[in-house]
mmCIF file of C-alpha atoms in Angstrom:
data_model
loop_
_atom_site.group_PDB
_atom_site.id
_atom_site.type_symbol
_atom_site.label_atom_id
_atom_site.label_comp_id
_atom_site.label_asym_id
_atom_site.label_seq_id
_atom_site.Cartn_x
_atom_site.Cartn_y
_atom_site.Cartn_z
ATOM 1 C CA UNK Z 1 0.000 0.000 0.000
ATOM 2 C CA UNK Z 2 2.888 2.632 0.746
ATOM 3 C CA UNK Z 3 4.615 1.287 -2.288
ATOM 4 C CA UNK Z 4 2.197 2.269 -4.634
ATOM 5 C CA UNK Z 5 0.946 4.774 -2.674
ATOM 6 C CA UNK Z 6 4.698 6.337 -3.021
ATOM 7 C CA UNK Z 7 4.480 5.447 -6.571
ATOM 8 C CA UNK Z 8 1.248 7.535 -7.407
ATOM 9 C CA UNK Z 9 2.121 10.598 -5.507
ATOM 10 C CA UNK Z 10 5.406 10.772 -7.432
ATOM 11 C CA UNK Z 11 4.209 10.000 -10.568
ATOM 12 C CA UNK Z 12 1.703 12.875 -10.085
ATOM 13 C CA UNK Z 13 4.690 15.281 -8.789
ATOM 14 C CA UNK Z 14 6.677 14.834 -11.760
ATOM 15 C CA UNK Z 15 3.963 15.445 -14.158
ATOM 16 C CA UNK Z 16 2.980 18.491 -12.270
ATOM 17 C CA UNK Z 17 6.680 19.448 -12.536
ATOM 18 C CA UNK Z 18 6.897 18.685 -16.235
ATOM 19 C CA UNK Z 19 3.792 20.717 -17.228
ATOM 20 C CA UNK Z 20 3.719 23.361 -14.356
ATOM 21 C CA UNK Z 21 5.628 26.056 -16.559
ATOM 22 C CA UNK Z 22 2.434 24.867 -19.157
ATOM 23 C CA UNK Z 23 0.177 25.098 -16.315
ATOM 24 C CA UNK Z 24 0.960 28.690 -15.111
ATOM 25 C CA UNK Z 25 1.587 30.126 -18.178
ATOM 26 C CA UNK Z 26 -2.044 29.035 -19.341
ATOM 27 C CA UNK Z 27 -3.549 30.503 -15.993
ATOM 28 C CA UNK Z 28 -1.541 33.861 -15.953
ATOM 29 C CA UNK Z 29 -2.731 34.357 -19.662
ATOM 30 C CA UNK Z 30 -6.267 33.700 -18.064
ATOM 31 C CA UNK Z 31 -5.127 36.068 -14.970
ATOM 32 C CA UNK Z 32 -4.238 38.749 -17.458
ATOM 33 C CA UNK Z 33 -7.138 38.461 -19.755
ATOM 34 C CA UNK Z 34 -9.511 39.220 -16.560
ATOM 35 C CA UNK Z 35 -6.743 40.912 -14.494
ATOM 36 C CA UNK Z 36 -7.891 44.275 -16.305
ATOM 37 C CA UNK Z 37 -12.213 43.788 -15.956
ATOM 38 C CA UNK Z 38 -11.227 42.666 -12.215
ATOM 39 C CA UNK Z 39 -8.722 45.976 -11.975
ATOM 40 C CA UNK Z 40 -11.579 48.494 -13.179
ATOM 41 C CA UNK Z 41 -14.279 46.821 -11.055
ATOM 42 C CA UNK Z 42 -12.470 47.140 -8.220
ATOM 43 C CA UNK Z 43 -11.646 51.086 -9.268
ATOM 44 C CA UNK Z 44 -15.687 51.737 -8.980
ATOM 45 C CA UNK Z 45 -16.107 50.176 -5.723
ATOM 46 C CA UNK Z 46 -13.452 52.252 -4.328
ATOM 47 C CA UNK Z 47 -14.608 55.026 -6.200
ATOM 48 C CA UNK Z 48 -18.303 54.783 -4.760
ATOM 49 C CA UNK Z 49 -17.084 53.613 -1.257
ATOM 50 C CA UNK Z 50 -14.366 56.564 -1.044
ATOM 51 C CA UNK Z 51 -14.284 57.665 2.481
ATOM 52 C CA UNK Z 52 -16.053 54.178 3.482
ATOM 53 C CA UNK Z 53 -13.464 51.539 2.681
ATOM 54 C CA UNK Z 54 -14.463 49.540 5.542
ATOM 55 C CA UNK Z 55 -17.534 48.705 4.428
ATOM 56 C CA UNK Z 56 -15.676 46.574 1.947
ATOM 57 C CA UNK Z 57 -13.573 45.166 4.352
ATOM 58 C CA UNK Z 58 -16.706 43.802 6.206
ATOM 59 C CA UNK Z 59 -17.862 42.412 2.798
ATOM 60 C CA UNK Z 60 -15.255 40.779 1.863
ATOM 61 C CA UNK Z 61 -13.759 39.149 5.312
ATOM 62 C CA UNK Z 62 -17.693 38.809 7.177
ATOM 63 C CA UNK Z 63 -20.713 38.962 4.401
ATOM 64 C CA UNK Z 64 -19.313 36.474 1.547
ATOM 65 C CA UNK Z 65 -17.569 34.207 3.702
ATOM 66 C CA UNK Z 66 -20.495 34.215 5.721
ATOM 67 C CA UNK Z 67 -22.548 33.141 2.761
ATOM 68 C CA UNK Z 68 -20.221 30.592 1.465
ATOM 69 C CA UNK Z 69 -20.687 28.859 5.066
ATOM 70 C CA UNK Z 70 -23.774 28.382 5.419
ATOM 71 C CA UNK Z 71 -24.624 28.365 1.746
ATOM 72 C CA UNK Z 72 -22.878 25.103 1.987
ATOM 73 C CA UNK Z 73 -23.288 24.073 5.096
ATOM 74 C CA UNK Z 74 -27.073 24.543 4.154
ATOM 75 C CA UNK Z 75 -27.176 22.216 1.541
ATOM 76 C CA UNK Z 76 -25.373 19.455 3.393
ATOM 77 C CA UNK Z 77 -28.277 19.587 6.168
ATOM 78 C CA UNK Z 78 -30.506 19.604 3.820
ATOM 79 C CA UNK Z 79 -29.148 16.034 3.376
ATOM 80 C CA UNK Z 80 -28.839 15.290 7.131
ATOM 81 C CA UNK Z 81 -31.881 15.982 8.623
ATOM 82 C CA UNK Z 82 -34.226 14.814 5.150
ATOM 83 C CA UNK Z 83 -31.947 12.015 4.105
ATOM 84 C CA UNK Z 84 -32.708 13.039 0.723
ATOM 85 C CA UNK Z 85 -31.134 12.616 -2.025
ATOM 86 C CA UNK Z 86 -30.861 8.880 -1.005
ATOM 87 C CA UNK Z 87 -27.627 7.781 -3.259
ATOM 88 C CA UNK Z 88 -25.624 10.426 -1.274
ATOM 89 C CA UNK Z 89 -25.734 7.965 2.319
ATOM 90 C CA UNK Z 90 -24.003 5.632 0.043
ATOM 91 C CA UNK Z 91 -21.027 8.209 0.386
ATOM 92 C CA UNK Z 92 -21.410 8.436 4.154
ATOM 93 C CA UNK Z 93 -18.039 7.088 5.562
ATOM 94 C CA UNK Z 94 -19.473 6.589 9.234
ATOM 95 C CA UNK Z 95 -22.310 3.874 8.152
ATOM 96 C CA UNK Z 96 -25.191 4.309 10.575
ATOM 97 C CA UNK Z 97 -24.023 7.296 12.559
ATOM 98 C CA UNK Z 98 -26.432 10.864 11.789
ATOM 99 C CA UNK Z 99 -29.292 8.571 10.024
ATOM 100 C CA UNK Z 100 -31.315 10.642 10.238
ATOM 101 C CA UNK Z 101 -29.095 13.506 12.554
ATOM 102 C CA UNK Z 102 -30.420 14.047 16.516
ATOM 103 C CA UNK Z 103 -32.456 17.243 16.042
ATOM 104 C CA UNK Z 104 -31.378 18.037 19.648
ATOM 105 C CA UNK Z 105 -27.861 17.711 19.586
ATOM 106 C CA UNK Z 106 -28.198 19.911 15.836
ATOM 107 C CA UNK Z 107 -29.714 22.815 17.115
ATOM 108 C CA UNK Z 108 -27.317 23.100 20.046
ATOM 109 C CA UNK Z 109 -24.631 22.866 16.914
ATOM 110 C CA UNK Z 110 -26.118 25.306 15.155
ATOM 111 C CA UNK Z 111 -27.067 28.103 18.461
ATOM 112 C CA UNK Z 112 -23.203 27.713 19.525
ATOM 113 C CA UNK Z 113 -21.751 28.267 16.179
ATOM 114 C CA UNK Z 114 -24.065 31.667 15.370
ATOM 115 C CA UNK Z 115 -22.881 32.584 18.686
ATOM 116 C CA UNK Z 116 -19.077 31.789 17.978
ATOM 117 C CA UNK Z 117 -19.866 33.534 14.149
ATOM 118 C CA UNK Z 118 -21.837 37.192 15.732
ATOM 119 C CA UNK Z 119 -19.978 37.418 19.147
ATOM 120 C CA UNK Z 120 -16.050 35.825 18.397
ATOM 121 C CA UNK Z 121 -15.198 36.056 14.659
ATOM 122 C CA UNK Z 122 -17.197 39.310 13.650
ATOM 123 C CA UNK Z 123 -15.563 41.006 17.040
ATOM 124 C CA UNK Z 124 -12.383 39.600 16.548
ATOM 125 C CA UNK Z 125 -12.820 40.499 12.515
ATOM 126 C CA UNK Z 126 -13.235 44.110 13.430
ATOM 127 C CA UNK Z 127 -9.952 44.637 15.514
ATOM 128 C CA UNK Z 128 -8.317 42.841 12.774
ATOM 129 C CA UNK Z 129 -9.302 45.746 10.650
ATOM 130 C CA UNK Z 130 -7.064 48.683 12.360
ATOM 131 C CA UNK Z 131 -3.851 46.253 12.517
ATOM 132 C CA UNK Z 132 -4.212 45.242 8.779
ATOM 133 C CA UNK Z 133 -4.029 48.792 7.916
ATOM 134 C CA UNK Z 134 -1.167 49.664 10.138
ATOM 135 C CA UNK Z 135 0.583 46.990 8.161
ATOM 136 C CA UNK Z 136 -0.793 47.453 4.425
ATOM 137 C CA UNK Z 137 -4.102 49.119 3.298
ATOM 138 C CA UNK Z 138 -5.505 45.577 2.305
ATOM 139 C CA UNK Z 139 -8.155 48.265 0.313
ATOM 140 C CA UNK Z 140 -5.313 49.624 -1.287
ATOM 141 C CA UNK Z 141 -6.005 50.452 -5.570
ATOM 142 C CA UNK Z 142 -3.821 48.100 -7.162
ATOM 143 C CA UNK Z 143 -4.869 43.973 -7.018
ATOM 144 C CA UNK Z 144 -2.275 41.250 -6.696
ATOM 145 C CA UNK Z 145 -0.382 39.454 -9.725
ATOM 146 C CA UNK Z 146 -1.283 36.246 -9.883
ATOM 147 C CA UNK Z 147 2.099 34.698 -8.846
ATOM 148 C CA UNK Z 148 1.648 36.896 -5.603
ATOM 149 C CA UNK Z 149 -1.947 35.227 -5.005
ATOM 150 C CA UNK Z 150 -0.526 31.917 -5.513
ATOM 151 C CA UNK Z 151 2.877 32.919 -3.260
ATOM 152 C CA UNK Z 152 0.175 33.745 -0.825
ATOM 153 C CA UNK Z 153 -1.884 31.117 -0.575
ATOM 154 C CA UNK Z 154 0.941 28.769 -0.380
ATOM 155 C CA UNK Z 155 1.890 30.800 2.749
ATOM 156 C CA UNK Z 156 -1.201 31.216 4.126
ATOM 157 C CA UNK Z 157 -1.762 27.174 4.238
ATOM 158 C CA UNK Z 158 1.512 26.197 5.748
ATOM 159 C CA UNK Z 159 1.797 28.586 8.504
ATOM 160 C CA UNK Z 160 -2.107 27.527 9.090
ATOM 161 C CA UNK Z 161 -0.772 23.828 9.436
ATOM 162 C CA UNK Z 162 1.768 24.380 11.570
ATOM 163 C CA UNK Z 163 -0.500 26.927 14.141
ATOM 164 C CA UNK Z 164 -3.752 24.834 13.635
ATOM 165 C CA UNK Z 165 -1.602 21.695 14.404
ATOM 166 C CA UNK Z 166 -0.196 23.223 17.777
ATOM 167 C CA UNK Z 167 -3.192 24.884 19.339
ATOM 168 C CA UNK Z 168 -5.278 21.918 18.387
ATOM 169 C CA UNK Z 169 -2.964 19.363 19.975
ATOM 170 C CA UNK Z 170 -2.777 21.740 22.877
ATOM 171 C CA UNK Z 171 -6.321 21.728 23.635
ATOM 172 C CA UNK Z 172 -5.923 17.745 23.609
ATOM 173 C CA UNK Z 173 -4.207 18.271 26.290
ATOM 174 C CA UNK Z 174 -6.197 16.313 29.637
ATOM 175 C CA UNK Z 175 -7.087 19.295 31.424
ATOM 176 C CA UNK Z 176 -7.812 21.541 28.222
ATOM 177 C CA UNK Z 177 -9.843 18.397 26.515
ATOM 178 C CA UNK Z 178 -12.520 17.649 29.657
ATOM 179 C CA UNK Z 179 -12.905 21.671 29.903
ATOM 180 C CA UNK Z 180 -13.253 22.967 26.164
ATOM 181 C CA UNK Z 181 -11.954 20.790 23.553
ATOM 182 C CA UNK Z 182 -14.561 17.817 24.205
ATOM 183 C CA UNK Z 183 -17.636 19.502 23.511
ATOM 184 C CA UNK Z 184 -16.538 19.604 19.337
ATOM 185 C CA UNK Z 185 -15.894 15.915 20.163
ATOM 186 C CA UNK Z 186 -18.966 15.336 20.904
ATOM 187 C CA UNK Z 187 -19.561 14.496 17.330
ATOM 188 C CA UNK Z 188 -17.942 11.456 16.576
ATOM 189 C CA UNK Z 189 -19.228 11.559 13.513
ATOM 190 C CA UNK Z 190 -19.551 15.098 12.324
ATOM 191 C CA UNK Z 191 -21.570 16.869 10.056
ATOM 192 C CA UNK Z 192 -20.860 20.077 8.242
ATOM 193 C CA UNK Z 193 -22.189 22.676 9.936
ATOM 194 C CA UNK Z 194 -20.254 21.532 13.697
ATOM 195 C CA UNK Z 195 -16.735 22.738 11.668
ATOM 196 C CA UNK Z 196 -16.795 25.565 14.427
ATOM 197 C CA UNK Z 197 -18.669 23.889 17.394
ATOM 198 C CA UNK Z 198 -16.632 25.162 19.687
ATOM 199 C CA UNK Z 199 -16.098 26.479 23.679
ATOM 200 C CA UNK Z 200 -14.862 29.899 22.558
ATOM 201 C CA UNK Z 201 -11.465 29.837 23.966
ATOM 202 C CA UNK Z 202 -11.170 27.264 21.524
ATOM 203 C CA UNK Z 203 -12.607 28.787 18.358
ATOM 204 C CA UNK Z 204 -10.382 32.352 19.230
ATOM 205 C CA UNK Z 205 -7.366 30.104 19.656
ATOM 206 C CA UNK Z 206 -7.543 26.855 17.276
ATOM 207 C CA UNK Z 207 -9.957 28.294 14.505
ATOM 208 C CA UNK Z 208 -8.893 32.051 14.196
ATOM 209 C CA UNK Z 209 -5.914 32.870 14.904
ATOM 210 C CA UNK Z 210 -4.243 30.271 12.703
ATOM 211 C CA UNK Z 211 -6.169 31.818 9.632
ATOM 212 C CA UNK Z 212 -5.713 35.441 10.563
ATOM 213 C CA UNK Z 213 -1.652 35.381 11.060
ATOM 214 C CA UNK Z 214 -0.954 34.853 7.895
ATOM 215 C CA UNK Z 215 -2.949 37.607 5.763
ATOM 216 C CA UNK Z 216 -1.793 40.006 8.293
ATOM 217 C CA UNK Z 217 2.083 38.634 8.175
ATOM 218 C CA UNK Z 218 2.208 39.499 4.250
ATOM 219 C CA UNK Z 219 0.274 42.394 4.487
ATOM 220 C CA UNK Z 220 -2.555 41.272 2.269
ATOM 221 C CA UNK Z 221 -5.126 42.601 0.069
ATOM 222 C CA UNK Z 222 -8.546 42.414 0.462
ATOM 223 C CA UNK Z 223 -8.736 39.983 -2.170
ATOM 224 C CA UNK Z 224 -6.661 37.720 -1.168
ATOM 225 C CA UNK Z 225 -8.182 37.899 2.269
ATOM 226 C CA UNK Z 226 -11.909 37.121 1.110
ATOM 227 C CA UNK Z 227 -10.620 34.223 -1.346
ATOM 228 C CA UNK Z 228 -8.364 32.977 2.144
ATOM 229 C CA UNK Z 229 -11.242 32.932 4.332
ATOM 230 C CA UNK Z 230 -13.927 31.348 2.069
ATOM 231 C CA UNK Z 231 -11.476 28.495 0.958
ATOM 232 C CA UNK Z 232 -10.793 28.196 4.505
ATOM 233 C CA UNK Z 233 -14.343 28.027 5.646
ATOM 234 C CA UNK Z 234 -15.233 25.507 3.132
ATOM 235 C CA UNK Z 235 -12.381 22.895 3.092
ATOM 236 C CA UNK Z 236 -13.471 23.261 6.830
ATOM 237 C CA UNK Z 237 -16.343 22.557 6.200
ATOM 238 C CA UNK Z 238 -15.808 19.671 3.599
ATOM 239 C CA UNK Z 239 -13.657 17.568 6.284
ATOM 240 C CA UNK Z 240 -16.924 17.547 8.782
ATOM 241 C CA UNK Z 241 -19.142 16.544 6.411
ATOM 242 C CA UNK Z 242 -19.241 12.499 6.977
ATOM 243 C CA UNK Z 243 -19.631 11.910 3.240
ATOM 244 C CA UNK Z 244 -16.238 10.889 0.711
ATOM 245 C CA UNK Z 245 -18.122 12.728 -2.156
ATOM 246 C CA UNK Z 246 -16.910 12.429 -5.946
ATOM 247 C CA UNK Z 247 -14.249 15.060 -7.148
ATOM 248 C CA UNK Z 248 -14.057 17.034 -3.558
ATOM 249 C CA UNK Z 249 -10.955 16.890 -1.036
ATOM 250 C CA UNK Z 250 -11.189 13.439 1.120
ATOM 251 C CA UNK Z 251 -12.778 14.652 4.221
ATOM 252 C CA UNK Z 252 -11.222 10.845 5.340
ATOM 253 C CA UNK Z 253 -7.978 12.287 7.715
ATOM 254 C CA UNK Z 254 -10.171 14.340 9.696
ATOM 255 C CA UNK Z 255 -13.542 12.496 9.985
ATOM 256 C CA UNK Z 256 -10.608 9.467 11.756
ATOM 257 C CA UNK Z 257 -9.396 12.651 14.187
ATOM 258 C CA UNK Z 258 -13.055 12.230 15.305
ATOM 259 C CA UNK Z 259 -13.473 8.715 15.695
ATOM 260 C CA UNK Z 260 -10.316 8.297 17.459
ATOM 261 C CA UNK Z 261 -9.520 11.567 18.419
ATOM 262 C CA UNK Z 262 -6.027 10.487 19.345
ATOM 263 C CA UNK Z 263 -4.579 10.763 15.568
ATOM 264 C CA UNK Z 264 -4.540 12.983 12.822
ATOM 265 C CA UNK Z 265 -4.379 16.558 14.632
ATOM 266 C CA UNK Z 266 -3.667 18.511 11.587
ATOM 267 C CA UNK Z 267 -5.175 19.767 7.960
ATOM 268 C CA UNK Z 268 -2.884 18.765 5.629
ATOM 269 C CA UNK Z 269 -1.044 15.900 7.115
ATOM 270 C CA UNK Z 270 2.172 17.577 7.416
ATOM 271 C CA UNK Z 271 2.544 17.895 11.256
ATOM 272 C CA UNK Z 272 0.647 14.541 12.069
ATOM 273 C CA UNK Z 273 3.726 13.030 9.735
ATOM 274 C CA UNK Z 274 6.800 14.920 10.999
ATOM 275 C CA UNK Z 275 5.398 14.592 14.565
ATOM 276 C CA UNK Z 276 4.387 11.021 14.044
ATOM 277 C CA UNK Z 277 0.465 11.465 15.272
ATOM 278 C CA UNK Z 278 -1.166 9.868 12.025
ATOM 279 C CA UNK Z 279 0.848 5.862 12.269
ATOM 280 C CA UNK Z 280 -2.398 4.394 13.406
ATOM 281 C CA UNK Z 281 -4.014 6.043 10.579
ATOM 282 C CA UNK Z 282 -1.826 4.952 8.403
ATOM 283 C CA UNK Z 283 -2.492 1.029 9.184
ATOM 284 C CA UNK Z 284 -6.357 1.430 8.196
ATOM 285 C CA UNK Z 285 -8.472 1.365 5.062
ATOM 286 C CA UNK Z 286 -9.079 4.639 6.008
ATOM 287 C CA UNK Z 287 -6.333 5.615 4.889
ATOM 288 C CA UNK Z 288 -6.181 4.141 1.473
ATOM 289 C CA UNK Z 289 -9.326 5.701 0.700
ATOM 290 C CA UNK Z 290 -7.830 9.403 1.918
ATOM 291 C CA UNK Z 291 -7.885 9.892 -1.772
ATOM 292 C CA UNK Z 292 -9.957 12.333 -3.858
ATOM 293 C CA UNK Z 293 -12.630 10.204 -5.740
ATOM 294 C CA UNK Z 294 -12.380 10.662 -9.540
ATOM 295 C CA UNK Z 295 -15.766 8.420 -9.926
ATOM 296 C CA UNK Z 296 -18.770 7.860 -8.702
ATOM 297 C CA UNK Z 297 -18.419 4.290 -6.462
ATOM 298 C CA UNK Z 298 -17.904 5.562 -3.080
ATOM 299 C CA UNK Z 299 -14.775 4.191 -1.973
ATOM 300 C CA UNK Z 300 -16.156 2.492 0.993
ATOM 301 C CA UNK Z 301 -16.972 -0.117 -1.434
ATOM 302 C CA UNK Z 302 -14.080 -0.677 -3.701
ATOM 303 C CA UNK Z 303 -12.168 -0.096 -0.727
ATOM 304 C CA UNK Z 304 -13.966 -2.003 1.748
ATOM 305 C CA UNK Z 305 -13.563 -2.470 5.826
ATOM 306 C CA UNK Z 306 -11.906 -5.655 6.531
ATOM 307 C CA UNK Z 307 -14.488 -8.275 7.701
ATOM 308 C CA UNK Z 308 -14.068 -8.449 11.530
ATOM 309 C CA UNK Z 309 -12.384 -11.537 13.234
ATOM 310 C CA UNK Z 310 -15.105 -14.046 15.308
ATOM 311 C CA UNK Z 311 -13.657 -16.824 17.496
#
């Protein structure tokens, strides 16, 4: 399994390597071709909010990451509480667990994370403001190249892996886990929406700050902050959701964190490998199917649970 799981991932590296220069040349032509509608679009909204830049701000960081939440997060409960459409519970990698989801235990899900959402993020979103312009004017006129966005990103995701990885770990600490870090546990097998059911000590610590460093480290435009925050929001919210669906990012690393809750700490990987935290991972089926799904059998049954030993 590591053999050919070795064998894939370099395969793939060296064809990425051997048409990357193809790659980004084809997307910077894109870049370029829209670089100058995006440019003068962003021109008129400064130009009509001149004086009132921070009403952008709260668009882009709160309003449209706020919809991509729980425009998503929507649709998957949709699923969870109706059950409907039926194919998708063949994609459910917890078999029997949320069938249909405890209406109880969902509301209290759903009450704690508007509160973590209107009285931790948007307050914590707001001093943000002030210390992102006292590094750069993240409204400022001009929009990033599109080898900055990608520098960015890149940065942005591996300082989040390394911060996410800590904090988290920290509150699995004994005395940090009974007092804060068990209630997201409580969902052995999540859903969705409980990607920031959280004590709020937690959610400041483990589910901010690790996205906020880096935007404010490079001194980052708006842009790059909304694009950041969505993309964070919704890979968030893809690992929670319980179901290995076709041609998304396996949610398979973190949905084990739940079951176990003694393995796979970080996003990525990257930590839990270096650090040694994802070895019983690494001896399940699980983990062969932490792939993405480029069809439509759900890997649970090509890649099936070994049958269970009986005396």
């Amino acid at each position: 399994s590591m053999r050919n799981t070795t064998l894939i991932q370099g395969s793939g590296l060296l064809l990425l390597l051997v048409f990357w220069n193809s790659v980004t040349w084809h997307l910077q032509r894109f870049w370029d071709a829209s670089g100058y509608f995006c440019q003068t679009q962003w021109e008129k909204l400064l130009s009509t909010f001149e004086g009132y830049e921070w009403i952008l701000y709260y668009i882009g960081v709160i309003l449209v990451p706020g919809l991509c939440f729980w425009g998503l997060s929507g649709l998957l409960l949709l699923v969870d509480t109706t059950e409907k459409p039926t194919f998708i519970s063949r994609y459910r990698i917890q078999r029997g667990k949320n069938e249909p989801v405890d209406p109880v235990k969902l509301r209290q899900a759903v009450l704690t994370v508007l509160f973590n959402q209107n009285f931790i993020s948007i307050p914590m979103l707001v001093i943000y403001y002030p210390f992102l312009k006292w590094r750069r004017d993240p409204c400022s006129r001009e929009l990033p190249t599109f080898h900055w966005f990608l520098v960015e990103m890149a940065f942005f995701t591996l300082l989040q892996e390394i911060l996410f990885y800590y904090a988290h770990r920290l509150f699995h600490h004994p005395m940090l886990y009974k007092k804060s870090h068990k209630k997201h546990h409580e969902w052995t097998a999540p859903i969705g929406v409980v990607s920031i059911y959280a004590d709020p000590p937690e959610h400041v610590v483990a589910n901010m700050l690790p996205v906020l460093v880096g935007p404010l480290a490079m001194g980052s435009h708006l842009s790059s902050i909304t694009v950041w925050l969505s993309m964070v929001l919704i890979v968030s919210i893809i690992n929670h959701t319980g179901y290995h669906l076709p041609f998304l990012p396996s949610p398979e690393f973190h949905d084990y964190h739940h079951l176990k809750s003694n393995q796979c700490y970080g996003v990525l990987g990257l930590m839990d490998h270096l650090h040694g935290t994802d070895t019983l991972f690494k001896q399940t089926k699980a983990y062969e199917r932490h792939v993405i799904l480029l069809g439509f059998t759900p890997l649970s049954e090509s890649i099936p649970d070994s049958p269970k030993k009986t005396r």
